[in-house]
Amino acid sequence: MTTAEQLKQDALPQRCLYVYGIVDRLPQGEGSGESGDGWELTGTGRVAVAHRWLDPAELDDLNADVAEGSRLADLARRHDFVVRALASRGAVLPVRLGTLLPDRASVLRLLHDSEERLAAELDRIRDRGEWAVRIKAIQHNADPAAELEQPARAAAPGGSGTAYLVGRRDAHRKRTVLRESLVGRMTELHETLSGLADAVAGPGAIPETTSVSAAYLVDAANQAEFTAMAEEAVAELEGLGCVSLVRGPLPAYSFVDVRLETPGHV
């Protein structure tokens, strides 16, 4: 059952709080505080919730609408926009997409019960950004053995079937050597980037698919070295027939799991 469905089933008010994330509370008193582009803060102690008012009916059947330009895509874009805006100001714990709370009173109760834990999480990611690295070989990830099983093409005029098969064997060996070289370089890159990160999420280097897929939580002091190493390796691997994506610094989406659906539970 989604949060919106639970709120409707419990016959709670039709206007609820849509939650974006947890941030540090500014020292201006308990309750409602600072606001931004479409969001505001409710906080107590050291922590605050960034939220906006929402009719939970707006989230009905949201998961059935997944196309680009859909309500779900628009919600995800707005959610990410606000979380990024919060991250540009300081530490933020992103909350799962579609999280609702009934009212400010429930926010304050939840924060009062979980303040110490949430504050510790904020301290853990403070001055750190997430970097996503995706690299995949696209020209050399086919199975050479499968290619050799295809019907042999006619030998070129003046050639022989034996010469053709020898050529195919040599091409297979070259592809195998290249694949092993790519896997080795990707593994080395992942180990190097991991050494510059405080935490790593994702499978990392994947020999079976000749790819790298990981997220790295990097301290601000290490980000220049991290990006230089990543960019150098990506340029090399792209020259060998890989596609890549390096994004950051991002909010720590892969390193935070804060769930606020039930007051008192995080």
XYZ file of C-alpha atoms in Angstrom:
266
model
C 0.000 0.000 0.000
C 1.376 3.400 -0.947
C 1.651 6.253 1.524
C -1.114 8.133 -0.296
C -3.452 5.106 -0.117
C -2.725 4.682 3.596
C -3.488 8.334 4.266
C -6.793 8.087 2.401
C -7.702 4.816 4.148
C -7.012 6.428 7.526
C -9.345 9.301 6.601
C -6.695 11.924 7.289
C -6.989 15.495 5.934
C -6.855 15.836 2.166
C -3.901 18.226 2.360
C -0.772 16.437 3.510
C 2.932 17.148 3.488
C 4.992 15.831 0.594
C 8.530 15.308 1.929
C 11.732 15.968 -0.021
C 14.446 15.442 2.550
C 15.981 16.042 5.966
C 18.313 18.995 6.509
C 19.921 20.941 9.330
C 17.477 23.221 11.138
C 18.355 26.883 11.253
C 18.361 28.336 14.805
C 15.081 30.228 14.592
C 12.736 28.311 16.849
C 10.704 25.134 16.631
C 8.083 24.673 13.930
C 7.787 26.211 10.493
C 10.869 28.029 9.278
C 12.634 28.919 6.065
C 11.030 28.371 2.659
C 12.318 28.084 -0.897
C 11.082 27.485 -4.420
C 7.968 25.414 -3.697
C 9.148 24.041 -0.354
C 9.363 25.014 3.297
C 10.958 23.689 6.457
C 9.470 22.301 9.633
C 12.027 21.444 12.267
C 12.960 20.875 15.857
C 16.287 20.443 17.594
C 19.081 20.048 15.052
C 17.023 18.742 12.126
C 14.203 19.835 9.840
C 12.010 18.357 7.108
C 11.767 20.071 3.708
C 8.226 19.635 2.361
C 5.280 21.120 0.489
C 1.526 20.729 0.838
C -0.099 18.187 -1.462
C -3.465 16.509 -2.023
C -2.630 12.767 -1.712
C -5.061 12.081 -4.568
C -2.391 13.524 -6.877
C -0.379 10.346 -6.293
C -3.195 7.929 -7.168
C -2.159 5.286 -9.759
C 1.172 7.017 -10.156
C 3.170 3.821 -10.690
C 1.049 2.935 -13.733
C 2.212 6.101 -15.489
C 5.920 5.661 -16.265
C 6.405 7.232 -19.710
C 8.543 10.310 -20.315
C 6.420 13.378 -19.649
C 4.098 11.401 -17.367
C 2.951 12.524 -13.917
C 5.498 10.172 -12.350
C 8.326 11.605 -14.466
C 7.251 15.160 -13.605
C 7.117 14.291 -9.900
C 10.574 12.720 -10.057
C 12.033 15.760 -11.826
C 10.542 18.172 -9.294
C 11.668 15.968 -6.402
C 15.233 15.889 -7.735
C 15.202 19.640 -8.427
C 14.304 20.433 -4.810
C 16.734 17.885 -3.336
C 19.545 19.319 -5.466
C 18.624 22.842 -4.380
C 18.787 21.730 -0.754
C 22.126 19.974 -1.354
C 23.578 23.181 -2.788
C 22.964 24.800 0.612
C 24.321 22.026 2.846
C 23.878 18.404 3.867
C 20.584 16.757 2.894
C 19.182 13.277 3.448
C 16.964 12.566 0.405
C 13.654 10.893 1.237
C 12.005 8.330 -1.024
C 9.887 9.644 -3.888
C 6.209 9.914 -2.918
C 6.674 10.114 0.864
C 3.771 11.868 2.660
C 3.163 12.898 6.266
C -0.208 14.080 7.636
C 0.736 17.467 9.104
C 3.414 19.520 10.840
C 2.567 18.038 14.230
C 3.448 14.556 12.953
C 6.679 15.926 11.478
C 7.687 17.391 14.821
C 6.874 14.155 16.675
C 8.896 12.129 14.198
C 11.866 14.480 14.339
C 11.765 14.550 18.129
C 11.904 10.729 18.216
C 14.643 10.445 15.549
C 16.670 13.649 15.944
C 19.878 12.022 17.172
C 19.949 9.409 14.420
C 19.084 11.880 11.650
C 21.651 14.398 12.866
C 24.319 11.664 12.840
C 23.369 10.785 9.253
C 23.628 14.418 8.219
C 27.094 14.588 9.785
C 28.106 11.391 7.931
C 27.423 12.868 4.484
C 28.278 16.487 5.256
C 30.673 18.064 2.719
C 30.429 14.939 0.588
C 28.880 14.406 -2.823
C 27.810 11.343 -4.764
C 29.502 10.597 -8.079
C 27.886 8.133 -10.480
C 30.201 6.325 -12.909
C 28.864 4.112 -15.717
C 31.162 2.636 -18.369
C 30.387 -0.143 -20.838
C 32.212 -1.670 -23.794
C 29.958 -1.548 -26.864
C 32.212 -2.809 -29.654
C 33.814 -5.705 -27.857
C 31.110 -7.172 -25.637
C 29.768 -9.744 -28.088
C 30.521 -13.394 -27.453
C 33.304 -14.337 -29.910
C 32.475 -18.053 -29.593
C 28.924 -17.360 -30.739
C 30.251 -15.516 -33.768
C 32.445 -18.493 -34.703
C 29.376 -20.738 -34.686
C 27.747 -18.720 -37.460
C 27.847 -20.242 -40.964
C 31.218 -19.578 -42.559
C 31.177 -16.992 -45.280
C 32.542 -17.900 -48.682
C 36.287 -17.512 -48.832
C 37.547 -14.523 -50.806
C 38.638 -15.257 -54.389
C 42.074 -16.776 -54.378
C 41.820 -17.626 -50.693
C 41.006 -20.828 -48.832
C 38.617 -21.975 -46.182
C 41.581 -22.745 -43.917
C 42.915 -19.186 -44.247
C 39.479 -17.813 -43.441
C 39.179 -19.955 -40.309
C 42.682 -18.978 -39.201
C 41.734 -15.340 -39.649
C 38.590 -15.827 -37.586
C 40.618 -17.553 -34.873
C 43.120 -14.696 -34.753
C 40.295 -12.146 -34.602
C 38.771 -14.108 -31.738
C 42.067 -14.040 -29.855
C 42.431 -10.305 -30.395
C 38.925 -9.673 -29.106
C 39.608 -11.859 -26.080
C 42.839 -10.008 -25.296
C 41.108 -6.657 -25.719
C 38.211 -7.707 -23.486
C 40.607 -8.900 -20.781
C 42.502 -5.613 -21.058
C 39.271 -3.616 -20.707
C 38.160 -5.656 -17.700
C 41.559 -5.135 -16.077
C 41.490 -1.383 -16.714
C 37.916 -1.087 -15.399
C 38.769 -3.074 -12.291
C 41.813 -0.873 -11.677
C 39.717 2.263 -12.143
C 37.046 1.077 -9.711
C 39.670 0.233 -7.095
C 41.339 3.635 -7.538
C 38.068 5.568 -7.289
C 36.978 3.472 -4.301
C 40.205 4.438 -2.549
C 39.275 8.116 -2.930
C 35.711 7.608 -1.661
C 34.303 7.286 1.849
C 31.702 4.762 0.670
C 30.807 2.871 -2.506
C 27.459 1.532 -3.724
C 26.680 -0.691 -6.687
C 28.361 -3.742 -8.238
C 31.509 -1.898 -9.366
C 33.522 -3.515 -12.163
C 31.503 -6.309 -13.834
C 33.682 -8.665 -15.918
C 30.694 -10.544 -17.401
C 29.424 -7.419 -19.164
C 32.735 -5.571 -19.504
C 31.341 -2.642 -17.576
C 31.568 -0.484 -14.467
C 28.501 0.632 -12.547
C 28.987 2.298 -9.181
C 28.266 5.318 -7.033
C 30.986 6.864 -4.877
C 30.541 9.122 -1.850
C 33.456 11.548 -2.097
C 34.645 14.141 0.401
C 34.985 17.646 -1.028
C 38.727 17.518 -0.329
C 39.105 14.522 -2.690
C 36.713 15.530 -5.454
C 39.284 17.263 -7.694
C 41.564 14.198 -7.660
C 38.555 11.882 -8.076
C 37.251 13.690 -11.151
C 40.724 13.924 -12.701
C 41.250 10.168 -12.321
C 37.781 9.374 -13.636
C 38.078 11.685 -16.647
C 41.498 10.344 -17.612
C 40.325 6.729 -17.450
C 37.068 7.476 -19.264
C 38.935 9.147 -22.136
C 41.166 6.090 -22.455
C 38.264 3.619 -22.339
C 36.149 5.602 -24.782
C 39.084 5.418 -27.195
C 38.871 1.626 -26.889
C 35.173 1.489 -27.808
C 33.341 2.181 -24.554
C 30.501 4.521 -23.708
C 30.517 6.310 -20.374
C 28.632 8.546 -18.000
C 30.225 10.405 -15.078
C 27.900 12.627 -13.031
C 28.479 14.547 -9.834
C 28.506 15.876 -7.292
C 24.935 14.706 -6.623
C 22.876 14.419 -3.433
C 23.752 11.195 -1.606
C 20.830 9.223 -3.062
C 22.700 5.889 -3.037
C 23.992 6.256 0.519
C 20.888 7.316 2.446
C 17.791 5.276 3.272
C 15.416 7.428 5.316
C 11.804 6.257 5.517
C 9.262 8.538 7.120
C 5.921 7.002 6.197
C 5.023 6.035 9.751
C 5.495 8.662 12.474
C 8.112 7.464 14.910
C 9.748 5.105 12.383
C 12.823 6.010 10.307
